[in-house]
Coordinates of C-alpha atoms (C1' of nucleotides) in Angstrom, one line a residue:
Chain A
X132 CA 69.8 5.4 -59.5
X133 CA 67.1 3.4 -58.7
X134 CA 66.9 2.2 -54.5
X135 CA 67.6 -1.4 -54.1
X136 CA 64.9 -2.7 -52.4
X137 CA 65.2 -4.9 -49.5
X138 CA 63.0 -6.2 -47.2
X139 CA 63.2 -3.1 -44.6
X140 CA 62.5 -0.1 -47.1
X141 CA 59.5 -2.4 -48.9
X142 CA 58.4 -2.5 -45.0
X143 CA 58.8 1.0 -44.2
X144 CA 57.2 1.8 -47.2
X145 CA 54.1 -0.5 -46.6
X146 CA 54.0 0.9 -43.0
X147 CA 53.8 4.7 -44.0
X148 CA 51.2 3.5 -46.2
X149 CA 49.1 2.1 -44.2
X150 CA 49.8 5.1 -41.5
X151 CA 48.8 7.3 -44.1
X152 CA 45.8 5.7 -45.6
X153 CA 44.6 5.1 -42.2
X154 CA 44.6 1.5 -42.2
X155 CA 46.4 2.0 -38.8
X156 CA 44.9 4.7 -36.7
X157 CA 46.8 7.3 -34.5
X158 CA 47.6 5.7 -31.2
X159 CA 46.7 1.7 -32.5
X160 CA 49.2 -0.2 -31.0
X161 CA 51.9 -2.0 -33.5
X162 CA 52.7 -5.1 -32.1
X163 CA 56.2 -6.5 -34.3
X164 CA 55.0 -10.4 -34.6
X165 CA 51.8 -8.7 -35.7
X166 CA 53.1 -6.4 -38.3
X167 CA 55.8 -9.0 -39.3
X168 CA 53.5 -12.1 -40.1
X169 CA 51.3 -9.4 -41.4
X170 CA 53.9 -8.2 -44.1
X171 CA 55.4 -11.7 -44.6
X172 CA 59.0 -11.1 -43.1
X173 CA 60.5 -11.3 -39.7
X174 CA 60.7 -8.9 -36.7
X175 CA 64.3 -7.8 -37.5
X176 CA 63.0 -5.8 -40.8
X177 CA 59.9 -4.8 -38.8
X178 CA 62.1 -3.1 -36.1
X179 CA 64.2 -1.6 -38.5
X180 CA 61.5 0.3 -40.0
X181 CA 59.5 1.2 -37.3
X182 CA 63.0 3.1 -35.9
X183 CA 63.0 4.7 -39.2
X184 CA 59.5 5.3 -39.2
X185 CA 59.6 7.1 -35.9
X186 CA 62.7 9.2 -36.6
X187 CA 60.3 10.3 -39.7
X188 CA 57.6 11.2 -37.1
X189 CA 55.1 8.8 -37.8
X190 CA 55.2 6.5 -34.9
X191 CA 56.1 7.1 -31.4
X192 CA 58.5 4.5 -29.9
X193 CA 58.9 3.9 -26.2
X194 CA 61.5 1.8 -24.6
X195 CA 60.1 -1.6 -23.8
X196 CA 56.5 -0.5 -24.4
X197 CA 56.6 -0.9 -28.0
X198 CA 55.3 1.1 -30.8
X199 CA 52.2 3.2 -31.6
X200 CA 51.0 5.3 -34.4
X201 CA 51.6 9.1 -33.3
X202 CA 48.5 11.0 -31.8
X203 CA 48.1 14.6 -33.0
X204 CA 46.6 17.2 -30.5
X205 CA 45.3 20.1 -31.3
X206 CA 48.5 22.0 -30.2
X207 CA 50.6 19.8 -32.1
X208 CA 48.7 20.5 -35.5
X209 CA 48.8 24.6 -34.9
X210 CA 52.4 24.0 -34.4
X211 CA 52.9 22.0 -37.7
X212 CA 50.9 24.5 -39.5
X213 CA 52.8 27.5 -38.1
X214 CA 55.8 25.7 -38.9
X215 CA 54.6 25.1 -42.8
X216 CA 53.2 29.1 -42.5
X217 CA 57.0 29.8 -42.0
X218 CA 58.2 27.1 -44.8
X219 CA 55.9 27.2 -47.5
X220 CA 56.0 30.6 -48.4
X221 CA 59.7 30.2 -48.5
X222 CA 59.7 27.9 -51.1
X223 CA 57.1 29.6 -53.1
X224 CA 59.3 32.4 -53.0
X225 CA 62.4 30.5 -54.2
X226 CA 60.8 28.4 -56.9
X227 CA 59.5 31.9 -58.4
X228 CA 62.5 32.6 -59.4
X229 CA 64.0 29.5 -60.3
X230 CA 61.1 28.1 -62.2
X231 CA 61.3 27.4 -66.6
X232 CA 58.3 27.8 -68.5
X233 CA 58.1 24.1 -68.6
X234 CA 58.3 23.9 -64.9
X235 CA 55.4 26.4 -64.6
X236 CA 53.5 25.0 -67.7
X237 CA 53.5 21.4 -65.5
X238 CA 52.5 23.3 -62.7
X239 CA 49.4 25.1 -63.9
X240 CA 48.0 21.5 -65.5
X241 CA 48.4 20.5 -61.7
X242 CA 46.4 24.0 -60.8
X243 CA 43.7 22.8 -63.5
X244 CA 43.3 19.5 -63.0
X245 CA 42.8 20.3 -58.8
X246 CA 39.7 22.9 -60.1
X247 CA 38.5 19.8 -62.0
X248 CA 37.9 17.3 -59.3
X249 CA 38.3 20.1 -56.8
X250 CA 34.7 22.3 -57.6
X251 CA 31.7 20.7 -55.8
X252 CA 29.6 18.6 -58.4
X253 CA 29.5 14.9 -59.3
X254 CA 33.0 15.4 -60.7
X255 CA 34.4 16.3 -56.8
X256 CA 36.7 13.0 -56.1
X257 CA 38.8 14.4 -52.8
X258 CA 41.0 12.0 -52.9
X259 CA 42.5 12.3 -56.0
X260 CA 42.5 15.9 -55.2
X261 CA 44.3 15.8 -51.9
X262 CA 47.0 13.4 -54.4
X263 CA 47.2 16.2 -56.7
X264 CA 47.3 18.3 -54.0
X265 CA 50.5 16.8 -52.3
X266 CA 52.2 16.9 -56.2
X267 CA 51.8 20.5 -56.1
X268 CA 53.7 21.3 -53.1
X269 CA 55.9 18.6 -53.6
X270 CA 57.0 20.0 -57.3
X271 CA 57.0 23.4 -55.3
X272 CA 59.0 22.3 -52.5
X273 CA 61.1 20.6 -55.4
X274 CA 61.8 23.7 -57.6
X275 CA 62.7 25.9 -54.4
X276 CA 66.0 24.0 -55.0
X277 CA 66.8 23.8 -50.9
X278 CA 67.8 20.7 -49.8
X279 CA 67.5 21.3 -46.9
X280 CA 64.6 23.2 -47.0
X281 CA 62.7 20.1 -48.3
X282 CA 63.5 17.9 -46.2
X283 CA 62.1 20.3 -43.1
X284 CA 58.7 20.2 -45.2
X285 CA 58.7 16.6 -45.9
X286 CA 58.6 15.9 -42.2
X287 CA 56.3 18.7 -41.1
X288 CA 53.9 17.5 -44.1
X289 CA 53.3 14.2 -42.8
X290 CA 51.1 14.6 -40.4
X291 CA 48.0 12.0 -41.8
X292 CA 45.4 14.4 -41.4
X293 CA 47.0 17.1 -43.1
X294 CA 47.1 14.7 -46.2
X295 CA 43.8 13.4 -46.2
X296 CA 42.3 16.8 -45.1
X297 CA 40.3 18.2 -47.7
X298 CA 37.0 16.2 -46.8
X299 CA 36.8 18.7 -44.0
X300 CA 36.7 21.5 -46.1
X301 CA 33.9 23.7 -46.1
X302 CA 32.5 25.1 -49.7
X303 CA 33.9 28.4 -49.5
X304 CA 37.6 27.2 -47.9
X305 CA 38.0 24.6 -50.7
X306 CA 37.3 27.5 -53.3
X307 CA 39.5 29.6 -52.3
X308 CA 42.2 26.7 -51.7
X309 CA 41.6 25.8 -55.4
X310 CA 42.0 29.7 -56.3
X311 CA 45.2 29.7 -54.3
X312 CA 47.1 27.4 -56.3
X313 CA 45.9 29.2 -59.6
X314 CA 47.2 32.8 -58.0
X315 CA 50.4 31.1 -57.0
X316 CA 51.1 29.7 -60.5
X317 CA 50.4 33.3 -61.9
X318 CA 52.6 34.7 -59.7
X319 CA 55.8 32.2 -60.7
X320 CA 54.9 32.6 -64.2
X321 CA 55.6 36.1 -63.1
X322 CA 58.3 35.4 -61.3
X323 CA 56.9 37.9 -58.5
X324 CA 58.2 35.8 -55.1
X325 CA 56.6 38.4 -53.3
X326 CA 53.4 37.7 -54.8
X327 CA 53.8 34.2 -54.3
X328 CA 55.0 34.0 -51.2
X329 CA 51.7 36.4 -50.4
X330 CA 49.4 34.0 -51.6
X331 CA 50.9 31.1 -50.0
X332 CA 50.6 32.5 -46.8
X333 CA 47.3 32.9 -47.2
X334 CA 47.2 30.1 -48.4
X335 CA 48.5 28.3 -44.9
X336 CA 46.1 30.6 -43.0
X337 CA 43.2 29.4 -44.9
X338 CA 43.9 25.5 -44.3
X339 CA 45.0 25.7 -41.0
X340 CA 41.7 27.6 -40.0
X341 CA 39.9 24.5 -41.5
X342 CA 42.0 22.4 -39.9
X343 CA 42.0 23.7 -36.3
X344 CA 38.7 23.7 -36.6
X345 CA 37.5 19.9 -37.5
X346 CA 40.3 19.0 -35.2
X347 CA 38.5 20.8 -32.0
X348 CA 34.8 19.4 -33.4
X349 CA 36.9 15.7 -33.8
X350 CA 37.7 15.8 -30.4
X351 CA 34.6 17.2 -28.4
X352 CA 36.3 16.4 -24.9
X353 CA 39.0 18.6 -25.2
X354 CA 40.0 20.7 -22.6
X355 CA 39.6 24.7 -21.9
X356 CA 37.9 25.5 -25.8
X357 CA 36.4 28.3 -25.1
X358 CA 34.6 28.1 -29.1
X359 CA 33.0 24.5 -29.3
X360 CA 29.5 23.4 -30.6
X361 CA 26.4 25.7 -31.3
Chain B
X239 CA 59.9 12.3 -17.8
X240 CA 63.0 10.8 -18.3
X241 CA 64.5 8.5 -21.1
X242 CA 64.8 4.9 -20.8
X243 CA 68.3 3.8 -21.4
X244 CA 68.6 1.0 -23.6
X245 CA 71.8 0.3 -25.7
X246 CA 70.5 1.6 -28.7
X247 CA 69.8 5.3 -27.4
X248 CA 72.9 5.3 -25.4
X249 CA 74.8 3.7 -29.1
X250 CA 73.0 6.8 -31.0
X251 CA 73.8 9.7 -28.5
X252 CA 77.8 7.8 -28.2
X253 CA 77.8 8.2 -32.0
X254 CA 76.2 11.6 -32.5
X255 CA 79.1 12.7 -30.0
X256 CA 81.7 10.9 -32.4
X257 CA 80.4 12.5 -35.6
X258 CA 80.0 16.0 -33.8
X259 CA 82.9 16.1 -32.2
X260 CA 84.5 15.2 -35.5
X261 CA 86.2 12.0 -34.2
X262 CA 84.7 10.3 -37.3
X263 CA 85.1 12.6 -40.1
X264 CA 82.8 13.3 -43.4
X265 CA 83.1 11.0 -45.4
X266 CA 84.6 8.3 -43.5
X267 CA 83.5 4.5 -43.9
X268 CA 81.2 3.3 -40.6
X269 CA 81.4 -0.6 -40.4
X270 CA 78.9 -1.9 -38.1
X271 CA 81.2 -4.6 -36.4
X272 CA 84.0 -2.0 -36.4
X273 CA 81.7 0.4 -34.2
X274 CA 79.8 -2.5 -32.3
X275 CA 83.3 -3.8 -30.7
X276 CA 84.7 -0.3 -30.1
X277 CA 81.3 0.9 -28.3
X278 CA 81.2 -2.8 -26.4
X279 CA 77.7 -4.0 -27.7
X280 CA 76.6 -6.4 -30.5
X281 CA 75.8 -5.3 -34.4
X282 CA 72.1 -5.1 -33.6
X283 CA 71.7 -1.9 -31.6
X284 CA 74.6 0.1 -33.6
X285 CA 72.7 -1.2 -37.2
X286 CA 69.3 0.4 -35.1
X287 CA 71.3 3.8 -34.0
X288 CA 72.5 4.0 -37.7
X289 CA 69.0 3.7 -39.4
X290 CA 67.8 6.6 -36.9
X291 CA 70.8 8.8 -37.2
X292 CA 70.2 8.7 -41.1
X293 CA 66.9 10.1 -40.3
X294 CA 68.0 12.5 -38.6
X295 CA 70.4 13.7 -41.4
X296 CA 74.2 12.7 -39.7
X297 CA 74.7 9.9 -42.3
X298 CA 73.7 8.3 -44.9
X299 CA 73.2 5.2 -45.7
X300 CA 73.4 2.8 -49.2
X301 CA 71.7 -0.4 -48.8
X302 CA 74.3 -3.4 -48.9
X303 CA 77.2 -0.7 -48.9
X304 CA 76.9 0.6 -45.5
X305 CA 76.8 3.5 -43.8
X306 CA 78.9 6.4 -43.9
X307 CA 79.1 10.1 -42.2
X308 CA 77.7 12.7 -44.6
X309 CA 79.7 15.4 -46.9
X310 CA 78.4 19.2 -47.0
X311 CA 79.0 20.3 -50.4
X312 CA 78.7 24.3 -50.6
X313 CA 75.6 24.2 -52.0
X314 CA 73.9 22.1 -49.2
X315 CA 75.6 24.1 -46.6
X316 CA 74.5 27.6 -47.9
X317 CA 70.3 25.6 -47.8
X318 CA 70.7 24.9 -44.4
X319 CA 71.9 28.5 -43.5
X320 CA 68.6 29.6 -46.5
X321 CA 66.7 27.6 -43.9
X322 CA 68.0 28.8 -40.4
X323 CA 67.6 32.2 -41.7
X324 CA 63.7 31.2 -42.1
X325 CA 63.1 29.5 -38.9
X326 CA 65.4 31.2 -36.3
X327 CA 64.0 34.3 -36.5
X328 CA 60.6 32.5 -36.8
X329 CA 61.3 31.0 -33.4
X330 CA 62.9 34.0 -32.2
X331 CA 59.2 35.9 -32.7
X332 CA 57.7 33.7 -30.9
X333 CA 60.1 33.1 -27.9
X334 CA 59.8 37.0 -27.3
X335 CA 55.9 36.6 -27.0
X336 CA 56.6 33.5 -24.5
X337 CA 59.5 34.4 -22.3
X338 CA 59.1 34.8 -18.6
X339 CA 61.1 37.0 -16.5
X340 CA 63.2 33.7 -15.6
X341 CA 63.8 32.8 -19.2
X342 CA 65.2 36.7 -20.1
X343 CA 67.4 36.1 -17.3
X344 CA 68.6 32.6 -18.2
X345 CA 69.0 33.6 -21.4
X346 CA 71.1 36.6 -20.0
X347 CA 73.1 34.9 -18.5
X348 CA 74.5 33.0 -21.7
X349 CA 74.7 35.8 -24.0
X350 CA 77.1 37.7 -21.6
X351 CA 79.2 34.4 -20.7
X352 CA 79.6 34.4 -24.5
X353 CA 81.1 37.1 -24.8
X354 CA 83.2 36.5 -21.6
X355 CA 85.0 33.5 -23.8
X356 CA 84.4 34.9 -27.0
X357 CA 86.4 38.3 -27.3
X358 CA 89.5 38.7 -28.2
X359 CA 92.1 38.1 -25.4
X360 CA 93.6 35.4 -23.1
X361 CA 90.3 33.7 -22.3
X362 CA 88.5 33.3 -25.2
X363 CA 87.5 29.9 -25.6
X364 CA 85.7 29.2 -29.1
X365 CA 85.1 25.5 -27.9
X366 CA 83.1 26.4 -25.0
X367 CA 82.1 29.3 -27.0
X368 CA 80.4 27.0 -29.6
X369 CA 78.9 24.8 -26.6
X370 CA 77.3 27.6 -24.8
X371 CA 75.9 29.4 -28.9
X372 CA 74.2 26.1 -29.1
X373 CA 72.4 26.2 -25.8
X374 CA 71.3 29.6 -26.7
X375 CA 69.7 28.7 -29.3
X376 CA 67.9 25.6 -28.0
X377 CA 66.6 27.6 -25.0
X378 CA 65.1 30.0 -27.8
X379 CA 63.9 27.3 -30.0
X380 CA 62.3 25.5 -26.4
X381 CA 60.5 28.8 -25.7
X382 CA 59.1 29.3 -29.2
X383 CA 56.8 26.7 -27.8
X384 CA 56.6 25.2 -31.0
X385 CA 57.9 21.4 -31.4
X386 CA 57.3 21.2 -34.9
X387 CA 59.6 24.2 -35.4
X388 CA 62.3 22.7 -32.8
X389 CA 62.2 19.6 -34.7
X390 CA 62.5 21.0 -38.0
X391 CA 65.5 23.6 -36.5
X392 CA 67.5 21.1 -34.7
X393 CA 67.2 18.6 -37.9
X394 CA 69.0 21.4 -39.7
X395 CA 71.8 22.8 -37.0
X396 CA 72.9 18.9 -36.9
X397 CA 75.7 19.7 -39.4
X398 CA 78.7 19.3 -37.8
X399 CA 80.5 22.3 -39.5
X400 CA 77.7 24.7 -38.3
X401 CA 78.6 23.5 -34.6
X402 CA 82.2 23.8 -34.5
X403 CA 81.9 27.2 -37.0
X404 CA 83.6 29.5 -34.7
X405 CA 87.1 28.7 -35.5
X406 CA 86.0 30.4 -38.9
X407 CA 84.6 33.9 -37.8
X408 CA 87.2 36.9 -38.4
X409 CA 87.2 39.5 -35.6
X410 CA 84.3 42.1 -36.8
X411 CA 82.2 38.6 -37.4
X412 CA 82.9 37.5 -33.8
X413 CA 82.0 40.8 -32.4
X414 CA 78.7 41.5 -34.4
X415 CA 77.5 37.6 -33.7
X416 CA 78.3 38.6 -29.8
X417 CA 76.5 42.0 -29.9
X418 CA 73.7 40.0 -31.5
X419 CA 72.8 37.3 -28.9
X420 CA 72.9 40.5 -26.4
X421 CA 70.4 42.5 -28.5
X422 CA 68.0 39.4 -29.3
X423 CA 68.4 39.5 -25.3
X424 CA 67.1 42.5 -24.9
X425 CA 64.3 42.8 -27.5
X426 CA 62.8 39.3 -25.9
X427 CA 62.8 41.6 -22.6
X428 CA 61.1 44.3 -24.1
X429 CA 58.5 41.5 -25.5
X430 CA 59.0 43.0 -29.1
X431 CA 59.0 40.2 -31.4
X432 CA 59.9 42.0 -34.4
X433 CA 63.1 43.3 -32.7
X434 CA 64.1 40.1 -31.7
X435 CA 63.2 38.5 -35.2
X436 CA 65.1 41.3 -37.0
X437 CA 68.1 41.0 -35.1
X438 CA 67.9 37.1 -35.6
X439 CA 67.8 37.3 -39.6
X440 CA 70.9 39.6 -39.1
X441 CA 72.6 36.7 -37.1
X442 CA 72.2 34.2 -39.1
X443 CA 72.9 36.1 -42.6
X444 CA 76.7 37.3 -40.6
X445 CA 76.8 33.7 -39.5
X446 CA 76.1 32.3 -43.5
X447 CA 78.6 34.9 -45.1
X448 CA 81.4 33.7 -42.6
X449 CA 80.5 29.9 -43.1
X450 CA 80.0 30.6 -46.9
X451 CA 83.5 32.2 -47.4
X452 CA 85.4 29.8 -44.8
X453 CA 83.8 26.5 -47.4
X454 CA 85.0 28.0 -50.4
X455 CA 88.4 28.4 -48.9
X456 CA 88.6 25.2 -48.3
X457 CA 86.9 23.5 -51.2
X458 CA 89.0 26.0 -53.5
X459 CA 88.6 23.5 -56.2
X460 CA 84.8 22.7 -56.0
X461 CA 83.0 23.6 -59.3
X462 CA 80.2 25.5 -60.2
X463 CA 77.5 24.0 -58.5
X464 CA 74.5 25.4 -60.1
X465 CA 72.7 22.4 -61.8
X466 CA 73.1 20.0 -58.3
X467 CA 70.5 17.9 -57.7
X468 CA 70.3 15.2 -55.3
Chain C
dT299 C1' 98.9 -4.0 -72.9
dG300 C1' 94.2 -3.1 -72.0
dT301 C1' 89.8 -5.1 -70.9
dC302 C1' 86.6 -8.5 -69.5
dG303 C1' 85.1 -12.2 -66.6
dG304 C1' 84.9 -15.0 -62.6
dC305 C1' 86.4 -16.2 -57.9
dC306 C1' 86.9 -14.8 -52.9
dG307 C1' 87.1 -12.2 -48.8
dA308 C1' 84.4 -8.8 -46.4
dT309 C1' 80.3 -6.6 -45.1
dT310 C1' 75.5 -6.1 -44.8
dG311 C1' 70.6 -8.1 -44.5
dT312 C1' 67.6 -11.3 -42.2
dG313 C1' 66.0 -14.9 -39.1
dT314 C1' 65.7 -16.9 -34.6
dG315 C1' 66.7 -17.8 -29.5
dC316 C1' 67.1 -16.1 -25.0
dA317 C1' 67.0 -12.8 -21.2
dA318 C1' 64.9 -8.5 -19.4
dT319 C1' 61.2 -5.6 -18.9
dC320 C1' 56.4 -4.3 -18.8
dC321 C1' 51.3 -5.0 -18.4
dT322 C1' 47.4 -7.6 -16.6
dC323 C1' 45.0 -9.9 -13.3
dG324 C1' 44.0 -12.2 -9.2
dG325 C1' 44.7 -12.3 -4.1
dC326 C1' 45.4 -10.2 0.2
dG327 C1' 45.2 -6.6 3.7
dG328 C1' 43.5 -2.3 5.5
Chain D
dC177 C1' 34.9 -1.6 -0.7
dC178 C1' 39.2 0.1 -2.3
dG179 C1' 44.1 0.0 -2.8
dC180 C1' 48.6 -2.5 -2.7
dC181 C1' 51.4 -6.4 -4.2
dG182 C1' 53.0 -10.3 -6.6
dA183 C1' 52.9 -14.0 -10.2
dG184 C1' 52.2 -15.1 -15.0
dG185 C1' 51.8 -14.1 -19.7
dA186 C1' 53.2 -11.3 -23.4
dT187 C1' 56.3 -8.3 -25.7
dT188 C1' 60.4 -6.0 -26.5
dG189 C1' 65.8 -5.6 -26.5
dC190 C1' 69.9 -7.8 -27.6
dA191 C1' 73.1 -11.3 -29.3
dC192 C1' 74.5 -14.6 -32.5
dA193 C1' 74.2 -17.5 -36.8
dC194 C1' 73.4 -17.9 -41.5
dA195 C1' 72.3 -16.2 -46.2
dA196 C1' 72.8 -12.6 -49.8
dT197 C1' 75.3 -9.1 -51.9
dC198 C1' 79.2 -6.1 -52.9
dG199 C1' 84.0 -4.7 -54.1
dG200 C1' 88.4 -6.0 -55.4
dC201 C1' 92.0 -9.1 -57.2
dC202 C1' 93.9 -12.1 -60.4
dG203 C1' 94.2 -14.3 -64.6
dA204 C1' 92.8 -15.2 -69.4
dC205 C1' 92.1 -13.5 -73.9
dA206 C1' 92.0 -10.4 -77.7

DNA sequence: TGTCGGCCGATTGTGTGCAATCCTCGGCGG
DNA sequence: CCGCCGAGGATTGCACACAATCGGCCGACA
């Protein structure tokens, strides 16, 4: 069951790595000669990925003008967190009552091991956190058992800054973040979806409020905000 | 605003067409020469519209073994209708907080043509029928002002059976999925967003038990599906 | 007779060349 | 001094050629 690999997917996956690790910034301009000596191949498997890439919503491709990494605005990120406000608690619902005791058993390790590196102190690593992070909802998303449901997470998810977002946390968001993910593995060891699907909408709320708002102080030029600096 | 046409765009909106239109059924083998000398270009731009037309869910595609037009099991077609039934009303919501006096009317103006060649009689039409639901519901999905959520909906109405679905509805279904684009009509004009979300969740849960039924009937042989995974 | 192994046609994956298009920069006119 | 226009360089879009891989057929052997 295991994906051949050819050139193309190991070049789509090195892109969306470096996309994601922010190697290549939002807007940077990806040249194909560049990216293809680069990764060692030619343009053919370049192109081929960077179409993929862009049908996944990571770059932006325009007709004889080449490819760029995608540009979030502010609008763009309230939409994607709306969207996930709509999605999420879906899933959570769904994987309440679908989830084993083994499924929530691997879960709650996932909830402990986030408080552990999570909680300020010189044990905080964000990184690894934000990982951890991204296992949780994807073993969320996973035991939901939608497809389709899934996939429509997958791509709303992918937006960099929403996976390398925790450094803009403030002390009491992360907190309660890290208590969220404890409540919402009580609630599927419940098997309460309404409690779960309560607690990951607050859940949503909490990060995109975080997240709307390191966006606006990221980009001090932006237009009409009526709530900027002090 | 608009589109550069390059052979690759117009190969991926000439195959969409084909797949939609069910010219190329589910299932069915898609060689790369074979559709390069029937849509009069070369291998590379139909091998480009292939990669983004697996990304957008329309095939799929196994490395060395081509590409070939996806199969709905059950299962995956009652997640996409689990998923509609999240976002439509979702978008719905919002469209009733957005819509101008121009939209309600636009909007109007298709529901009642719908049920002009929808009813029962001498000039019902379910092709145009099916043409004129789907434009209905992009205009709502466009005046959720959401793209995130207009992404995430049309990656989900792609599949072809949820397009050409009308051929399926008994009589009463017809009638109630009628009645309900005229109602969501009229709640966006009273700016009621629960209305309009209400009546939406009641659309799409008429629209999944009619689908549901119809894909059993003609998959009377598929098994239990319970422990799918893909 | 059933199964295994290797050959061969067909199809996909990749590299490269050429034409078309776009962006930049310098020159000219208002 | 500013804006328009055209030439040149650079980059992308497309086509074709070659290499790699897959699936099926046929024959040999147990």
């Amino acid at each position: 069951m295991t994906e051949p690999s050819t050139s193309t997917t190991r070049t789509v996956d090195a892109l969306r790595e470096l996309i994601l690790r922010g190697e290549l910034q939002p807007g940077e301009r990806l040249a194909e000669v560049d990216l293809a000596t680069r990764l060692g191949v030619s343009r053919t498997p370049v192109r081929s990925a960077l179409t993929q890439l862009a049908s996944e919503g990571l770059v932006d491709i325009a007709p004889n003008r080449g490819a760029r990494v995608v540009t979030w605005t502010v609008q763009e990120l309230e939409d994607v967190f709306d969207l996930r406000t709509t999605l999420e608690p879906r899933a959570a619902a769904l994987a309440a009552g679908n989830a084993t005791a083994g499924d929530t058993a691997e879960l709650a390790d996932l909830a402990e091991r986030m408080v552990g590196v999570g909680s300020p102190g010189p044990r905080q690593d964000l990184d690894v956190l934000a990982e951890l992070n991204r296992q949780f909802h994807d073993r969320l998303s996973t035991l939901a058992g939608n497809s389709a449901l899934a996939g429509a997470l997958s791509g709303a998810v992918h937006a960099p800054i929403v996976l390398r977002n925790f450094h803009t946390y403030d002390v009491a968001s992360l907190r309660r973040s890290l208590a969220h993910h404890v409540e919402i593995v009580a609630a599927i060891r419940a098997g309460d979806a309404v409690w779960a699907e309560a607690v990951m909408t607050a859940h949503m709320r909490n990060a995109r409020a975080v997240m709307v708002t390191a966006a606006q102080a990221a980009e001090p030029d932006a237009p009409d905000r009526s709530t900027d600096r002090a």
